[in-house]
CSV table of N, CA, C and O in Angstrom, one decimal:
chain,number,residue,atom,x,y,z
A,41,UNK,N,-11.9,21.5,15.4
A,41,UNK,CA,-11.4,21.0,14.1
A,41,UNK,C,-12.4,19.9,13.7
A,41,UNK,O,-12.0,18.7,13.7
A,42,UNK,N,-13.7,20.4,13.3
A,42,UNK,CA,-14.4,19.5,12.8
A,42,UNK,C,-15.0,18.9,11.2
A,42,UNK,O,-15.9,19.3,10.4
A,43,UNK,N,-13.7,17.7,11.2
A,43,UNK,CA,-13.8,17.6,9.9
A,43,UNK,C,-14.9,16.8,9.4
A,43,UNK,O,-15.1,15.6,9.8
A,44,UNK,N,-15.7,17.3,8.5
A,44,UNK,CA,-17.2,16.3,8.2
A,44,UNK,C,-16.9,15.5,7.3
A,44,UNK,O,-17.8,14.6,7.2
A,45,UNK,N,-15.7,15.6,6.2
A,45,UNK,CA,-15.5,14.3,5.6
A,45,UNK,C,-14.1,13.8,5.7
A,45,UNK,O,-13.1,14.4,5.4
A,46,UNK,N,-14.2,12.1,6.2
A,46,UNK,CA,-13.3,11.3,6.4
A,46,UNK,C,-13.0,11.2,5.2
A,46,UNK,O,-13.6,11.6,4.2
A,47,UNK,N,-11.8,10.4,5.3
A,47,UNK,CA,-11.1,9.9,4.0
A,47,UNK,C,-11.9,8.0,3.7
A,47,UNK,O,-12.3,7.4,4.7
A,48,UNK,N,-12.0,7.6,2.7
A,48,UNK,CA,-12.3,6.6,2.8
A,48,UNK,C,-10.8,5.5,3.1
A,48,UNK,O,-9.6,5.7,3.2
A,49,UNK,N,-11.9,4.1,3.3
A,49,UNK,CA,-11.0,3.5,4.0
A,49,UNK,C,-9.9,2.8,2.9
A,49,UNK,O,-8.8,2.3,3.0
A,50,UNK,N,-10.6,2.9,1.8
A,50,UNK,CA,-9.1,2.8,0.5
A,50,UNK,C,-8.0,3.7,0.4
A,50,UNK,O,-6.9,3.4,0.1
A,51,UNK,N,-8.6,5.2,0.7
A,51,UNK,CA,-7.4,6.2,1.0
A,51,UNK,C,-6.3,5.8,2.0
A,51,UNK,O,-5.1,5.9,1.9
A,52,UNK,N,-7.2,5.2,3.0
A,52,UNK,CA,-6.3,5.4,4.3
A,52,UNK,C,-5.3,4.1,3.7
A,52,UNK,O,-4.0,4.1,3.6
A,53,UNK,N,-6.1,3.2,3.2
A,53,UNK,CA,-5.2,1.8,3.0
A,53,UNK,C,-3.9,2.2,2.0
A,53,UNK,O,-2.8,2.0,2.4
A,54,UNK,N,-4.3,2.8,0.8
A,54,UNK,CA,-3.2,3.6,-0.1
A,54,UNK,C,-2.2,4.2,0.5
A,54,UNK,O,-1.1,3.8,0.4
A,55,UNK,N,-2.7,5.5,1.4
A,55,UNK,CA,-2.1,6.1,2.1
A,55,UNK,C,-1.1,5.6,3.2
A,55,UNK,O,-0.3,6.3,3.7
A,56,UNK,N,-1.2,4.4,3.5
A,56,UNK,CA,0.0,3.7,4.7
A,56,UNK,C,0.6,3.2,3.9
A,56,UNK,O,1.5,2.7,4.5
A,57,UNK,N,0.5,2.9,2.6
A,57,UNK,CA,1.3,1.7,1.4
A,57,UNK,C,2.2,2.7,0.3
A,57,UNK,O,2.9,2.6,-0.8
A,58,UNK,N,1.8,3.9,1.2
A,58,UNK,CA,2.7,4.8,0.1
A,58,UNK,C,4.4,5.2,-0.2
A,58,UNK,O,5.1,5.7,-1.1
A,59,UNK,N,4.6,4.6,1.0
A,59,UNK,CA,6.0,4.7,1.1
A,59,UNK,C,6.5,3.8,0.4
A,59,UNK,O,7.7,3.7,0.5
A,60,UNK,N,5.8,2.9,-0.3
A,60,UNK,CA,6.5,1.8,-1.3
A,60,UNK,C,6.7,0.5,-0.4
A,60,UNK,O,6.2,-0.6,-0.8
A,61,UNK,N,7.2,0.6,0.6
A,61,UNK,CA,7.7,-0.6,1.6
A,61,UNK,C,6.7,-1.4,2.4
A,61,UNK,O,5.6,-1.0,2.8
A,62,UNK,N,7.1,-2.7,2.4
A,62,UNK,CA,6.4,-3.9,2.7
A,62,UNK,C,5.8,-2.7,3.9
A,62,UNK,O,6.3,-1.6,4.1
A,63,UNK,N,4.5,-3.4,4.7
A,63,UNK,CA,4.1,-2.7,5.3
A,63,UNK,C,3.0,-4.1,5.9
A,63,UNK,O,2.4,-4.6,5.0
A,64,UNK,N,2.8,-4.5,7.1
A,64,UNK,CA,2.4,-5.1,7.6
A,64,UNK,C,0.9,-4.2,8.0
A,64,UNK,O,0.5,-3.1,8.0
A,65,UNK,N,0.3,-5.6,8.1
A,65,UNK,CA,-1.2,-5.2,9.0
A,65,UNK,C,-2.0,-4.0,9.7
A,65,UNK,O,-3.0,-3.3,9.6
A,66,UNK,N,-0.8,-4.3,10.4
A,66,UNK,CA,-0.9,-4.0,12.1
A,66,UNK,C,-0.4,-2.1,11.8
A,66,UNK,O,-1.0,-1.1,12.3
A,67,UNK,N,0.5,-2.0,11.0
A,67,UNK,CA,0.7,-0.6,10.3
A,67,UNK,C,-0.5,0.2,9.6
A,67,UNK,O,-0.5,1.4,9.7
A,68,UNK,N,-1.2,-0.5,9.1
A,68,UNK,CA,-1.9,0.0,7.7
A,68,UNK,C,-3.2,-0.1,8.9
A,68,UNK,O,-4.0,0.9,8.7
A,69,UNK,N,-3.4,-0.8,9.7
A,69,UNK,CA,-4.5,-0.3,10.8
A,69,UNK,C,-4.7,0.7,11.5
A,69,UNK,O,-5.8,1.3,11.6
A,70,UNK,N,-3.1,1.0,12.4
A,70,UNK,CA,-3.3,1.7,13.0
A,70,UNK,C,-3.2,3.4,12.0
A,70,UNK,O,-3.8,4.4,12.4
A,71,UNK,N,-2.5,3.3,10.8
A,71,UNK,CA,-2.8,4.5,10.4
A,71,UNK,C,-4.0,4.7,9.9
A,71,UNK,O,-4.3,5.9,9.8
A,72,UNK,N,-5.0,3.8,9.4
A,72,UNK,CA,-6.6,4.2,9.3
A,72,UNK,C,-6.8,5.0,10.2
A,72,UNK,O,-6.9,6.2,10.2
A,73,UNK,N,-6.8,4.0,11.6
A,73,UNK,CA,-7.5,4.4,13.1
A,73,UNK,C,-7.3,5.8,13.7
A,73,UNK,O,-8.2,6.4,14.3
A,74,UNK,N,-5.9,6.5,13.4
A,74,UNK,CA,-6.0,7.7,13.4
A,74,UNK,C,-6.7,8.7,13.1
A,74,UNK,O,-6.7,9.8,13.8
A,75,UNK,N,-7.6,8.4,11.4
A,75,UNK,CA,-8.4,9.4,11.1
A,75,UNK,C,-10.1,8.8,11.2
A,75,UNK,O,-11.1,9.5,11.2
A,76,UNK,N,-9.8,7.2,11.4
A,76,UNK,CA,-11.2,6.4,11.4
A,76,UNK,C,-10.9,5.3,12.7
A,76,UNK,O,-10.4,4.2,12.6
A,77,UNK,N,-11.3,5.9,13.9
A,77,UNK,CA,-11.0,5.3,14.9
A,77,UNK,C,-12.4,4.3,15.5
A,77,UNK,O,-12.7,3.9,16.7
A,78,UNK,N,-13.2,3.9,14.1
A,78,UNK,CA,-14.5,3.2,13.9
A,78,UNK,C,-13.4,1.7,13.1
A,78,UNK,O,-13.4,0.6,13.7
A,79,UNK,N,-13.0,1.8,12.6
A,79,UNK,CA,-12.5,1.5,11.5
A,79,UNK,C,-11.7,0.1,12.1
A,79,UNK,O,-10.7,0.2,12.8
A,80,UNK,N,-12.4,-1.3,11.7
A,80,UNK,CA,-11.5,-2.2,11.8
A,80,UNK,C,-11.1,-3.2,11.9
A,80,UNK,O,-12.0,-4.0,11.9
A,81,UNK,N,-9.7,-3.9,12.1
A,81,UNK,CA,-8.6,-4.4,11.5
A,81,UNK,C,-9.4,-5.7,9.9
A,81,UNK,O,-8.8,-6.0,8.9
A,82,UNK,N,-10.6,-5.9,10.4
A,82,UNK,CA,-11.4,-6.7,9.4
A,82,UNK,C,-12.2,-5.9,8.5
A,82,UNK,O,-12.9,-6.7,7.9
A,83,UNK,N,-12.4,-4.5,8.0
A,83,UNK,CA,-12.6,-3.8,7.5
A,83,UNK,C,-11.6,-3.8,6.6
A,83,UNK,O,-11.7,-4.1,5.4
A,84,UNK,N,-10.2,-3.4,7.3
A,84,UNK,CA,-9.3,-2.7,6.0
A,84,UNK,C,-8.7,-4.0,5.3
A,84,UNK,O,-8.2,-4.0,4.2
A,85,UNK,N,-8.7,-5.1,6.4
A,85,UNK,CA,-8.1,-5.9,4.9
A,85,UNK,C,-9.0,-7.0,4.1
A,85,UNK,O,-8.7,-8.0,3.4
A,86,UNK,N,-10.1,-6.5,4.2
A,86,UNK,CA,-11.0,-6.8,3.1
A,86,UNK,C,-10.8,-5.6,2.3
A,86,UNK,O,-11.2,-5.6,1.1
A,87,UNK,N,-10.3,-4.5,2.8
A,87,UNK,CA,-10.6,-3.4,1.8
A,87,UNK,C,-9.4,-3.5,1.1
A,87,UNK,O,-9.5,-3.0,-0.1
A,88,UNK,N,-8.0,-4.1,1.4
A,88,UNK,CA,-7.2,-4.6,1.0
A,88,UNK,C,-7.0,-5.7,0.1
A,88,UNK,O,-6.2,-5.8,-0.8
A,89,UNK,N,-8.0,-6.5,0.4
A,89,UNK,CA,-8.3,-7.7,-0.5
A,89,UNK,C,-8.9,-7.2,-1.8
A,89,UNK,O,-8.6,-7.5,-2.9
A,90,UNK,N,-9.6,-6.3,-1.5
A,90,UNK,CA,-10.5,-5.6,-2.9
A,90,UNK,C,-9.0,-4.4,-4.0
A,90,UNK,O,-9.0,-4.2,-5.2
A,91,UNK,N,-8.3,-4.0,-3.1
A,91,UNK,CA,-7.4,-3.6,-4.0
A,91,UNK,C,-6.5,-4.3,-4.3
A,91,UNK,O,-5.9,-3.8,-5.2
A,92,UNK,N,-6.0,-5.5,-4.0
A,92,UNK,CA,-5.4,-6.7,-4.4
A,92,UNK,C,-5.8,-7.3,-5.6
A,92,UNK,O,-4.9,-7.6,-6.4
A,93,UNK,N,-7.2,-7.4,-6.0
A,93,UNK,CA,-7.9,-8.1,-6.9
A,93,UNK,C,-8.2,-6.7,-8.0
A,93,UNK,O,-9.0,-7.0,-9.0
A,94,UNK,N,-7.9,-6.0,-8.0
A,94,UNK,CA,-7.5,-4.3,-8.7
A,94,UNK,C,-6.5,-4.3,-9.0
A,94,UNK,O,-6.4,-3.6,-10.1
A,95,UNK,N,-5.5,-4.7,-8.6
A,95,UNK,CA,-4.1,-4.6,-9.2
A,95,UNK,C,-3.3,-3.8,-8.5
A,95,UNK,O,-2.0,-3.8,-8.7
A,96,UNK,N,-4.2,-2.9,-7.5
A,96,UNK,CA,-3.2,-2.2,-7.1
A,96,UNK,C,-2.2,-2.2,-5.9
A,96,UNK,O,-1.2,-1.5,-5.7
A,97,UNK,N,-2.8,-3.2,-5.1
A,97,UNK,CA,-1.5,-3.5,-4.1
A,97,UNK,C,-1.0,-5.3,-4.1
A,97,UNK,O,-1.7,-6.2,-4.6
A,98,UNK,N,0.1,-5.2,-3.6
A,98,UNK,CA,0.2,-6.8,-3.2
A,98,UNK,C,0.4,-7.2,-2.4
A,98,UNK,O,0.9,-6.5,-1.5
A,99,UNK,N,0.2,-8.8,-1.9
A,99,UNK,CA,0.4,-9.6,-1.0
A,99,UNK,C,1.9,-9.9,-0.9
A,99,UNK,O,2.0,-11.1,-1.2
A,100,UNK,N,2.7,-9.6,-0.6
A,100,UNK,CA,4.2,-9.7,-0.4
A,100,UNK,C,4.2,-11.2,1.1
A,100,UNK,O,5.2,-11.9,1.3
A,101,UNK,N,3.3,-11.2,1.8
A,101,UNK,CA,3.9,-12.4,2.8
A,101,UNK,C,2.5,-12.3,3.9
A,101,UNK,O,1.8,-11.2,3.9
A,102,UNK,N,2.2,-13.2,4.6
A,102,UNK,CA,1.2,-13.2,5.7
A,102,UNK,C,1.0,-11.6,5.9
A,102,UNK,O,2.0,-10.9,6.1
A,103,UNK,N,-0.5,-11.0,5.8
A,103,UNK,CA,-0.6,-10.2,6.5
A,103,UNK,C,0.6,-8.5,5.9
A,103,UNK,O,0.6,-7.4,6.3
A,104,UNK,N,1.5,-9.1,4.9
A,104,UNK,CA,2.5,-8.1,4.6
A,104,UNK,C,1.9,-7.5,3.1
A,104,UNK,O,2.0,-8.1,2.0
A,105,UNK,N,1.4,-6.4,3.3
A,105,UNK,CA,1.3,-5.7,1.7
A,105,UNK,C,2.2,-4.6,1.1
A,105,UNK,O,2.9,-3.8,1.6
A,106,UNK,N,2.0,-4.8,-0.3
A,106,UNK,CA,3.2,-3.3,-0.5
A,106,UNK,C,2.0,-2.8,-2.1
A,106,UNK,O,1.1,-3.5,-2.6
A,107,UNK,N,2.5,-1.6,-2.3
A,107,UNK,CA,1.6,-1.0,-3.4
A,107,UNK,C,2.5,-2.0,-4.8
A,107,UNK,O,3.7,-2.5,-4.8
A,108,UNK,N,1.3,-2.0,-5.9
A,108,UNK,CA,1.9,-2.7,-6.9
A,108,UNK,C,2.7,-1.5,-7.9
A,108,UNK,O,2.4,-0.3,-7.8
A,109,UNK,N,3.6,-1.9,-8.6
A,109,UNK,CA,4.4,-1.4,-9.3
A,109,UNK,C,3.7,-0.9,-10.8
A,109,UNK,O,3.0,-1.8,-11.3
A,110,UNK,N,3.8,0.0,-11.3
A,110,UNK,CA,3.0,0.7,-12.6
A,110,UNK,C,4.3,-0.1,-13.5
A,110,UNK,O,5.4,0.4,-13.4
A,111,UNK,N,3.9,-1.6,-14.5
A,111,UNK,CA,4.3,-1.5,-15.2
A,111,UNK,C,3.6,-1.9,-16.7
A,111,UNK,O,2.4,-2.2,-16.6
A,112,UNK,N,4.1,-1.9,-17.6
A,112,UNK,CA,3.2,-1.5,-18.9
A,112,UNK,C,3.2,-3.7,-18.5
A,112,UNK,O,4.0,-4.3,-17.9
A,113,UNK,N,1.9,-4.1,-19.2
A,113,UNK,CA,1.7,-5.5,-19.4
A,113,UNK,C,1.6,-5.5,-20.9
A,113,UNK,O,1.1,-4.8,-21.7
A,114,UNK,N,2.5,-6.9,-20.9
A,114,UNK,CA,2.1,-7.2,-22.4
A,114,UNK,C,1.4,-8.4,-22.6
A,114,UNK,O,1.1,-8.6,-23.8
């Protein structure tokens, strides 16, 4: 089963934040590592930092992110 393209490491980051729920570090690591077992813990939360400053996820507490909410801004 040789897959020649990984997911990037924004996917994987989205992808652990998808269940909506606060989601710690240490979660959102080890599900990268699964598919990117290069991959890490200082990798994804700068890659985390970079979708923070995108809007699309949030800092909810130390280390705790959750995906941000689609709502209209006024």
């Amino acid at each position: 089963m040789a897959d020649t393209e990984s997911k990037s490491l924004t996917d994987l980051v989205l992808e652990a934040l998808a269940d909506g729920l606060d989601t710690p570090t240490s979660k959102i690591v080890a599900h990268a590592q699964l598919e990117r077992p290069d991959a890490t813990a200082r990798q994804l939360t700068n890659c985390a930092s970079h979708l923070r400053a995108k809007g699309k996820i949030l800092i909810v507490g130390r280390g705790v992110y959750r995906l941000a909410t689609k709502e209209p801004r006024t």
